[in-house]
């Protein structure tokens, strides 16, 4: 195990101890709901892989819709919480996915790819295990967003007693960057934007303000303003040859 691999694993193992403490309400719940909405039409009755499933908050919902839902993650700490939910998960790297070619109808990944240095390898692996005609729904951090400006100007946020969010590799992309990561036979079919308007997470703790921002985020997720989302969700079709 490389030093970098071990550091990332330790970061998320530590983060797992508090990860769900504020994830069931407000800002974080809204983000999860918006992300689930991006995939729910694709996962129903299908064989599904979540690449980077964390504690299984999204996989837990997908598991109720899919024929079979499997998750992989780097962190044993995160996976312990996912297994406690009764989910089918295993430890693996997103750049070395332990499944045969063309295994899944849909592969999706949220909150993860921005932290993967070898992004082309990760996308290639996810495409490899996707069936021809299947889809990948992949989320990237957006360089052209309010969230990017906030993240670049704010102080580091503690994710555990040992780490802050600036101690894990993070990359911000444009749609052009994302397209450059795709191999031949992969075509962008749809772009959606998550967190287009929200400047700071805490605004979702203010009742009236929360209602306004929640309405805006839901209404414009699939609009022309999607390209300004803090999170770019790209639906990619694998060519059926």
PDB file of C-alpha atoms in Angstrom:
ATOM      1  CA  UNK A   1       0.000   0.000   0.000  1.00  0.00           C
ATOM      2  CA  UNK A   2       1.484   3.350  -1.053  1.00  0.00           C
ATOM      3  CA  UNK A   3       1.990   6.172   1.424  1.00  0.00           C
ATOM      4  CA  UNK A   4      -0.619   8.273  -0.432  1.00  0.00           C
ATOM      5  CA  UNK A   5      -3.132   5.395  -0.446  1.00  0.00           C
ATOM      6  CA  UNK A   6      -2.615   4.905   3.281  1.00  0.00           C
ATOM      7  CA  UNK A   7      -3.047   8.609   4.074  1.00  0.00           C
ATOM      8  CA  UNK A   8      -6.336   8.806   2.155  1.00  0.00           C
ATOM      9  CA  UNK A   9      -7.590   5.653   3.863  1.00  0.00           C
ATOM     10  CA  UNK A  10      -6.669   7.045   7.282  1.00  0.00           C
ATOM     11  CA  UNK A  11      -8.384  10.346   6.454  1.00  0.00           C
ATOM     12  CA  UNK A  12     -11.679   8.630   5.671  1.00  0.00           C
ATOM     13  CA  UNK A  13     -11.407   6.146   8.532  1.00  0.00           C
ATOM     14  CA  UNK A  14     -11.146   9.101  10.907  1.00  0.00           C
ATOM     15  CA  UNK A  15     -13.905  10.982   9.080  1.00  0.00           C
ATOM     16  CA  UNK A  16     -16.211   7.946   9.354  1.00  0.00           C
ATOM     17  CA  UNK A  17     -16.483   8.472  13.123  1.00  0.00           C
ATOM     18  CA  UNK A  18     -18.436  11.725  12.652  1.00  0.00           C
ATOM     19  CA  UNK A  19     -19.485  11.530   8.986  1.00  0.00           C
ATOM     20  CA  UNK A  20     -23.190  10.918   9.599  1.00  0.00           C
ATOM     21  CA  UNK A  21     -23.562  13.317  12.530  1.00  0.00           C
ATOM     22  CA  UNK A  22     -25.180  16.032  10.382  1.00  0.00           C
ATOM     23  CA  UNK A  23     -26.124  14.108   7.248  1.00  0.00           C
ATOM     24  CA  UNK A  24     -29.797  13.415   7.989  1.00  0.00           C
ATOM     25  CA  UNK A  25     -31.107  16.975   7.792  1.00  0.00           C
ATOM     26  CA  UNK A  26     -30.556  20.389   6.252  1.00  0.00           C
ATOM     27  CA  UNK A  27     -27.886  20.972   3.621  1.00  0.00           C
ATOM     28  CA  UNK A  28     -26.377  17.485   3.513  1.00  0.00           C
ATOM     29  CA  UNK A  29     -29.753  15.774   3.278  1.00  0.00           C
ATOM     30  CA  UNK A  30     -30.727  18.070   0.393  1.00  0.00           C
ATOM     31  CA  UNK A  31     -27.503  17.274  -1.478  1.00  0.00           C
ATOM     32  CA  UNK A  32     -28.120  13.535  -1.074  1.00  0.00           C
ATOM     33  CA  UNK A  33     -31.729  13.929  -2.255  1.00  0.00           C
ATOM     34  CA  UNK A  34     -30.638  15.874  -5.336  1.00  0.00           C
ATOM     35  CA  UNK A  35     -27.998  13.262  -6.151  1.00  0.00           C
ATOM     36  CA  UNK A  36     -30.449  10.385  -5.716  1.00  0.00           C
ATOM     37  CA  UNK A  37     -32.847  12.164  -8.073  1.00  0.00           C
ATOM     38  CA  UNK A  38     -30.104  12.123 -10.720  1.00  0.00           C
ATOM     39  CA  UNK A  39     -29.954   8.310 -10.713  1.00  0.00           C
ATOM     40  CA  UNK A  40     -33.328   7.001  -9.583  1.00  0.00           C
ATOM     41  CA  UNK A  41     -34.709   6.548 -13.112  1.00  0.00           C
ATOM     42  CA  UNK A  42     -31.645   4.512 -14.095  1.00  0.00           C
ATOM     43  CA  UNK A  43     -31.278   2.186 -11.103  1.00  0.00           C
ATOM     44  CA  UNK A  44     -34.810   0.755 -10.898  1.00  0.00           C
ATOM     45  CA  UNK A  45     -34.652  -3.009 -11.458  1.00  0.00           C
ATOM     46  CA  UNK A  46     -31.005  -2.887 -12.530  1.00  0.00           C
ATOM     47  CA  UNK A  47     -27.674  -4.253 -11.341  1.00  0.00           C
ATOM     48  CA  UNK A  48     -25.891  -1.258  -9.835  1.00  0.00           C
ATOM     49  CA  UNK A  49     -22.457  -0.342  -8.504  1.00  0.00           C
ATOM     50  CA  UNK A  50     -21.714   2.662  -6.310  1.00  0.00           C
ATOM     51  CA  UNK A  51     -18.049   3.560  -6.610  1.00  0.00           C
ATOM     52  CA  UNK A  52     -17.075   5.160  -3.327  1.00  0.00           C
ATOM     53  CA  UNK A  53     -20.145   4.327  -1.265  1.00  0.00           C
ATOM     54  CA  UNK A  54     -18.902   5.719   2.049  1.00  0.00           C
ATOM     55  CA  UNK A  55     -21.277   4.856   4.880  1.00  0.00           C
ATOM     56  CA  UNK A  56     -23.992   3.838   2.425  1.00  0.00           C
ATOM     57  CA  UNK A  57     -26.417   6.742   2.780  1.00  0.00           C
ATOM     58  CA  UNK A  58     -27.208   6.826  -0.937  1.00  0.00           C
ATOM     59  CA  UNK A  59     -26.683   3.103  -1.508  1.00  0.00           C
ATOM     60  CA  UNK A  60     -29.256   2.421   1.201  1.00  0.00           C
ATOM     61  CA  UNK A  61     -31.904   4.160  -0.912  1.00  0.00           C
ATOM     62  CA  UNK A  62     -30.718   2.638  -4.190  1.00  0.00           C
ATOM     63  CA  UNK A  63     -30.803  -0.813  -2.605  1.00  0.00           C
ATOM     64  CA  UNK A  64     -34.603  -0.498  -2.328  1.00  0.00           C
ATOM     65  CA  UNK A  65     -34.940   0.294  -6.041  1.00  0.00           C
ATOM     66  CA  UNK A  66     -32.332  -1.844  -7.794  1.00  0.00           C
ATOM     67  CA  UNK A  67     -32.373  -5.542  -8.586  1.00  0.00           C
ATOM     68  CA  UNK A  68     -28.922  -5.714  -6.985  1.00  0.00           C
ATOM     69  CA  UNK A  69     -26.864  -2.895  -5.497  1.00  0.00           C
ATOM     70  CA  UNK A  70     -23.201  -3.222  -4.565  1.00  0.00           C
ATOM     71  CA  UNK A  71     -20.843  -0.631  -3.113  1.00  0.00           C
ATOM     72  CA  UNK A  72     -17.079  -0.331  -2.933  1.00  0.00           C
ATOM     73  CA  UNK A  73     -15.006   2.028  -0.820  1.00  0.00           C
ATOM     74  CA  UNK A  74     -11.415   2.497   0.261  1.00  0.00           C
ATOM     75  CA  UNK A  75     -12.175   3.019   3.950  1.00  0.00           C
ATOM     76  CA  UNK A  76     -12.849   0.132   6.367  1.00  0.00           C
ATOM     77  CA  UNK A  77     -14.328   2.645   8.802  1.00  0.00           C
ATOM     78  CA  UNK A  78     -16.874   3.883   6.267  1.00  0.00           C
ATOM     79  CA  UNK A  79     -17.675   0.316   5.188  1.00  0.00           C
ATOM     80  CA  UNK A  80     -18.384  -0.795   8.749  1.00  0.00           C
ATOM     81  CA  UNK A  81     -21.228   1.723   8.910  1.00  0.00           C
ATOM     82  CA  UNK A  82     -22.481   0.641   5.477  1.00  0.00           C
ATOM     83  CA  UNK A  83     -22.506  -3.027   6.532  1.00  0.00           C
ATOM     84  CA  UNK A  84     -24.421  -2.084   9.669  1.00  0.00           C
ATOM     85  CA  UNK A  85     -27.182  -0.964   7.288  1.00  0.00           C
ATOM     86  CA  UNK A  86     -27.241  -4.458   5.776  1.00  0.00           C
ATOM     87  CA  UNK A  87     -25.661  -3.342   2.504  1.00  0.00           C
ATOM     88  CA  UNK A  88     -23.563  -5.434   0.119  1.00  0.00           C
ATOM     89  CA  UNK A  89     -20.209  -3.641   0.159  1.00  0.00           C
ATOM     90  CA  UNK A  90     -16.538  -4.453  -0.077  1.00  0.00           C
ATOM     91  CA  UNK A  91     -13.205  -2.696   0.275  1.00  0.00           C
ATOM     92  CA  UNK A  92     -11.638  -1.749  -3.037  1.00  0.00           C
ATOM     93  CA  UNK A  93     -10.026   1.127  -4.890  1.00  0.00           C
ATOM     94  CA  UNK A  94     -11.973   2.929  -7.576  1.00  0.00           C
ATOM     95  CA  UNK A  95      -8.913   2.577  -9.812  1.00  0.00           C
ATOM     96  CA  UNK A  96      -8.883  -1.224  -9.384  1.00  0.00           C
ATOM     97  CA  UNK A  97     -12.509  -2.348  -9.331  1.00  0.00           C
ATOM     98  CA  UNK A  98     -12.727  -6.085  -8.462  1.00  0.00           C
ATOM     99  CA  UNK A  99     -15.428  -7.089 -10.948  1.00  0.00           C
ATOM    100  CA  UNK A 100     -15.462  -8.610 -14.417  1.00  0.00           C
ATOM    101  CA  UNK A 101     -15.965  -6.564 -17.568  1.00  0.00           C
ATOM    102  CA  UNK A 102     -19.552  -5.518 -18.342  1.00  0.00           C
ATOM    103  CA  UNK A 103     -21.015  -6.549 -14.970  1.00  0.00           C
ATOM    104  CA  UNK A 104     -23.301  -3.591 -14.166  1.00  0.00           C
ATOM    105  CA  UNK A 105     -26.157  -1.777 -15.904  1.00  0.00           C
ATOM    106  CA  UNK A 106     -25.274   1.447 -14.133  1.00  0.00           C
ATOM    107  CA  UNK A 107     -22.245   2.679 -12.221  1.00  0.00           C
ATOM    108  CA  UNK A 108     -22.500   5.903 -10.256  1.00  0.00           C
ATOM    109  CA  UNK A 109     -20.195   7.905  -8.000  1.00  0.00           C
ATOM    110  CA  UNK A 110     -20.859  10.962  -5.824  1.00  0.00           C
ATOM    111  CA  UNK A 111     -18.501  13.044  -3.637  1.00  0.00           C
ATOM    112  CA  UNK A 112     -15.541  10.869  -4.615  1.00  0.00           C
ATOM    113  CA  UNK A 113     -13.974  11.521  -8.021  1.00  0.00           C
ATOM    114  CA  UNK A 114     -12.640  14.957  -7.076  1.00  0.00           C
ATOM    115  CA  UNK A 115     -10.376  13.187  -4.583  1.00  0.00           C
ATOM    116  CA  UNK A 116      -8.959  10.632  -7.051  1.00  0.00           C
ATOM    117  CA  UNK A 117      -5.622  11.675  -8.562  1.00  0.00           C
ATOM    118  CA  UNK A 118      -5.601   9.116 -11.384  1.00  0.00           C
ATOM    119  CA  UNK A 119      -9.001  10.195 -12.631  1.00  0.00           C
ATOM    120  CA  UNK A 120      -8.638   8.753 -16.132  1.00  0.00           C
ATOM    121  CA  UNK A 121      -7.890   5.332 -14.668  1.00  0.00           C
ATOM    122  CA  UNK A 122     -10.897   5.613 -12.364  1.00  0.00           C
ATOM    123  CA  UNK A 123     -13.260   6.528 -15.210  1.00  0.00           C
ATOM    124  CA  UNK A 124     -11.772   3.770 -17.358  1.00  0.00           C
ATOM    125  CA  UNK A 125     -12.364   1.199 -14.623  1.00  0.00           C
ATOM    126  CA  UNK A 126     -15.950   2.288 -14.076  1.00  0.00           C
ATOM    127  CA  UNK A 127     -16.583   2.125 -17.817  1.00  0.00           C
ATOM    128  CA  UNK A 128     -14.965  -1.317 -18.020  1.00  0.00           C
ATOM    129  CA  UNK A 129     -17.424  -2.854 -15.564  1.00  0.00           C
ATOM    130  CA  UNK A 130     -20.428  -1.156 -17.224  1.00  0.00           C
ATOM    131  CA  UNK A 131     -22.417  -3.114 -19.794  1.00  0.00           C
ATOM    132  CA  UNK A 132     -22.621  -1.836 -23.387  1.00  0.00           C
ATOM    133  CA  UNK A 133     -25.606   0.499 -23.574  1.00  0.00           C
ATOM    134  CA  UNK A 134     -25.370   1.123 -19.833  1.00  0.00           C
ATOM    135  CA  UNK A 135     -24.737   4.416 -18.088  1.00  0.00           C
ATOM    136  CA  UNK A 136     -22.273   6.013 -15.734  1.00  0.00           C
ATOM    137  CA  UNK A 137     -23.522   8.848 -13.550  1.00  0.00           C
ATOM    138  CA  UNK A 138     -20.455  10.655 -12.245  1.00  0.00           C
ATOM    139  CA  UNK A 139     -20.122  13.716 -10.047  1.00  0.00           C
ATOM    140  CA  UNK A 140     -17.226  16.170 -10.264  1.00  0.00           C
ATOM    141  CA  UNK A 141     -16.406  19.325  -8.314  1.00  0.00           C
ATOM    142  CA  UNK A 142     -16.993  22.371 -10.527  1.00  0.00           C
ATOM    143  CA  UNK A 143     -14.386  25.061 -11.044  1.00  0.00           C
ATOM    144  CA  UNK A 144     -17.056  27.460 -12.338  1.00  0.00           C
ATOM    145  CA  UNK A 145     -19.234  27.651  -9.226  1.00  0.00           C
ATOM    146  CA  UNK A 146     -19.974  29.609  -6.084  1.00  0.00           C
ATOM    147  CA  UNK A 147     -18.852  26.601  -4.066  1.00  0.00           C
ATOM    148  CA  UNK A 148     -15.392  26.720  -5.674  1.00  0.00           C
ATOM    149  CA  UNK A 149     -14.956  30.376  -4.714  1.00  0.00           C
ATOM    150  CA  UNK A 150     -16.080  29.674  -1.140  1.00  0.00           C
ATOM    151  CA  UNK A 151     -13.785  26.654  -0.784  1.00  0.00           C
ATOM    152  CA  UNK A 152     -10.791  28.611  -2.072  1.00  0.00           C
ATOM    153  CA  UNK A 153     -11.316  31.516   0.334  1.00  0.00           C
ATOM    154  CA  UNK A 154     -12.526  29.876   3.545  1.00  0.00           C
ATOM    155  CA  UNK A 155     -10.489  28.457   6.405  1.00  0.00           C
ATOM    156  CA  UNK A 156      -9.978  24.672   6.501  1.00  0.00           C
ATOM    157  CA  UNK A 157     -12.893  22.690   7.938  1.00  0.00           C
ATOM    158  CA  UNK A 158     -12.148  19.992  10.500  1.00  0.00           C
ATOM    159  CA  UNK A 159     -13.363  16.545   9.448  1.00  0.00           C
ATOM    160  CA  UNK A 160     -11.958  14.784  12.533  1.00  0.00           C
ATOM    161  CA  UNK A 161      -9.611  15.425  15.458  1.00  0.00           C
ATOM    162  CA  UNK A 162      -6.631  14.706  13.187  1.00  0.00           C
ATOM    163  CA  UNK A 163      -7.614  16.066   9.780  1.00  0.00           C
ATOM    164  CA  UNK A 164      -9.112  19.011   7.908  1.00  0.00           C
ATOM    165  CA  UNK A 165     -10.689  18.989   4.446  1.00  0.00           C
ATOM    166  CA  UNK A 166      -7.516  20.492   2.987  1.00  0.00           C
ATOM    167  CA  UNK A 167      -5.481  17.403   3.886  1.00  0.00           C
ATOM    168  CA  UNK A 168      -6.991  15.229   1.187  1.00  0.00           C
ATOM    169  CA  UNK A 169      -6.303  15.703  -2.514  1.00  0.00           C
ATOM    170  CA  UNK A 170      -9.068  17.705  -4.211  1.00  0.00           C
ATOM    171  CA  UNK A 171      -9.416  18.591  -7.893  1.00  0.00           C
ATOM    172  CA  UNK A 172     -11.901  20.982  -9.528  1.00  0.00           C
ATOM    173  CA  UNK A 173     -12.952  20.413 -13.130  1.00  0.00           C
ATOM    174  CA  UNK A 174     -14.766  22.083 -16.002  1.00  0.00           C
ATOM    175  CA  UNK A 175     -17.055  20.173 -18.360  1.00  0.00           C
ATOM    176  CA  UNK A 176     -14.246  20.307 -20.924  1.00  0.00           C
ATOM    177  CA  UNK A 177     -11.903  18.660 -18.410  1.00  0.00           C
ATOM    178  CA  UNK A 178     -14.463  15.947 -17.694  1.00  0.00           C
ATOM    179  CA  UNK A 179     -14.909  15.139 -21.373  1.00  0.00           C
ATOM    180  CA  UNK A 180     -11.129  14.774 -21.691  1.00  0.00           C
ATOM    181  CA  UNK A 181     -11.221  11.934 -19.133  1.00  0.00           C
ATOM    182  CA  UNK A 182     -13.546   9.836 -21.298  1.00  0.00           C
ATOM    183  CA  UNK A 183     -12.328   7.052 -23.541  1.00  0.00           C
ATOM    184  CA  UNK A 184     -13.766   6.517 -27.034  1.00  0.00           C
ATOM    185  CA  UNK A 185     -17.205   4.929 -26.829  1.00  0.00           C
ATOM    186  CA  UNK A 186     -18.305   7.080 -23.887  1.00  0.00           C
ATOM    187  CA  UNK A 187     -20.661   9.948 -24.642  1.00  0.00           C
ATOM    188  CA  UNK A 188     -22.020  12.640 -22.331  1.00  0.00           C
ATOM    189  CA  UNK A 189     -25.810  12.383 -22.455  1.00  0.00           C
ATOM    190  CA  UNK A 190     -26.898  14.785 -19.721  1.00  0.00           C
ATOM    191  CA  UNK A 191     -25.510  17.444 -17.384  1.00  0.00           C
ATOM    192  CA  UNK A 192     -27.108  18.250 -14.039  1.00  0.00           C
ATOM    193  CA  UNK A 193     -26.056  20.720 -11.373  1.00  0.00           C
ATOM    194  CA  UNK A 194     -26.187  20.222  -7.619  1.00  0.00           C
ATOM    195  CA  UNK A 195     -25.723  23.223  -5.303  1.00  0.00           C
ATOM    196  CA  UNK A 196     -26.095  25.944  -7.904  1.00  0.00           C
ATOM    197  CA  UNK A 197     -27.228  28.747  -5.596  1.00  0.00           C
ATOM    198  CA  UNK A 198     -26.298  27.786  -2.026  1.00  0.00           C
ATOM    199  CA  UNK A 199     -23.363  29.977  -0.894  1.00  0.00           C
ATOM    200  CA  UNK A 200     -22.826  28.354   2.508  1.00  0.00           C
ATOM    201  CA  UNK A 201     -24.208  25.178   4.062  1.00  0.00           C
ATOM    202  CA  UNK A 202     -25.460  27.042   7.143  1.00  0.00           C
ATOM    203  CA  UNK A 203     -28.165  28.899   5.162  1.00  0.00           C
ATOM    204  CA  UNK A 204     -30.110  25.625   5.243  1.00  0.00           C
ATOM    205  CA  UNK A 205     -30.401  25.995   9.025  1.00  0.00           C
ATOM    206  CA  UNK A 206     -32.488  29.184   8.664  1.00  0.00           C
ATOM    207  CA  UNK A 207     -36.140  28.117   8.140  1.00  0.00           C
ATOM    208  CA  UNK A 208     -37.394  30.639   5.551  1.00  0.00           C
ATOM    209  CA  UNK A 209     -34.042  30.941   3.796  1.00  0.00           C
ATOM    210  CA  UNK A 210     -33.752  27.139   3.696  1.00  0.00           C
ATOM    211  CA  UNK A 211     -37.117  26.880   1.927  1.00  0.00           C
ATOM    212  CA  UNK A 212     -36.060  29.391  -0.736  1.00  0.00           C
ATOM    213  CA  UNK A 213     -32.716  27.754  -1.473  1.00  0.00           C
ATOM    214  CA  UNK A 214     -34.210  24.254  -1.424  1.00  0.00           C
ATOM    215  CA  UNK A 215     -36.818  25.320  -3.975  1.00  0.00           C
ATOM    216  CA  UNK A 216     -34.191  26.916  -6.215  1.00  0.00           C
ATOM    217  CA  UNK A 217     -31.825  23.945  -6.055  1.00  0.00           C
ATOM    218  CA  UNK A 218     -34.574  21.480  -6.975  1.00  0.00           C
ATOM    219  CA  UNK A 219     -36.084  23.647  -9.714  1.00  0.00           C
ATOM    220  CA  UNK A 220     -32.863  24.424 -11.566  1.00  0.00           C
ATOM    221  CA  UNK A 221     -30.930  21.136 -11.193  1.00  0.00           C
ATOM    222  CA  UNK A 222     -31.770  20.190 -14.806  1.00  0.00           C
ATOM    223  CA  UNK A 223     -31.756  23.697 -16.259  1.00  0.00           C
ATOM    224  CA  UNK A 224     -29.217  25.639 -18.306  1.00  0.00           C
ATOM    225  CA  UNK A 225     -27.832  26.865 -14.966  1.00  0.00           C
ATOM    226  CA  UNK A 226     -26.664  23.323 -14.178  1.00  0.00           C
ATOM    227  CA  UNK A 227     -23.209  24.181 -15.520  1.00  0.00           C
ATOM    228  CA  UNK A 228     -22.744  26.451 -12.485  1.00  0.00           C
ATOM    229  CA  UNK A 229     -23.503  23.780  -9.892  1.00  0.00           C
ATOM    230  CA  UNK A 230     -20.888  23.241  -7.213  1.00  0.00           C
ATOM    231  CA  UNK A 231     -21.210  19.583  -8.178  1.00  0.00           C
ATOM    232  CA  UNK A 232     -21.452  18.658 -11.861  1.00  0.00           C
ATOM    233  CA  UNK A 233     -23.344  15.409 -12.356  1.00  0.00           C
ATOM    234  CA  UNK A 234     -22.621  13.964 -15.784  1.00  0.00           C
ATOM    235  CA  UNK A 235     -24.633  11.074 -17.236  1.00  0.00           C
ATOM    236  CA  UNK A 236     -22.486   9.157 -19.697  1.00  0.00           C
ATOM    237  CA  UNK A 237     -23.728   6.464 -22.065  1.00  0.00           C
ATOM    238  CA  UNK A 238     -21.439   3.554 -22.929  1.00  0.00           C
ATOM    239  CA  UNK A 239     -21.770   2.837 -26.607  1.00  0.00           C
ATOM    240  CA  UNK A 240     -23.487  -0.437 -27.469  1.00  0.00           C
ATOM    241  CA  UNK A 241     -21.240  -1.958 -30.122  1.00  0.00           C
TER     242      UNK A 241
END
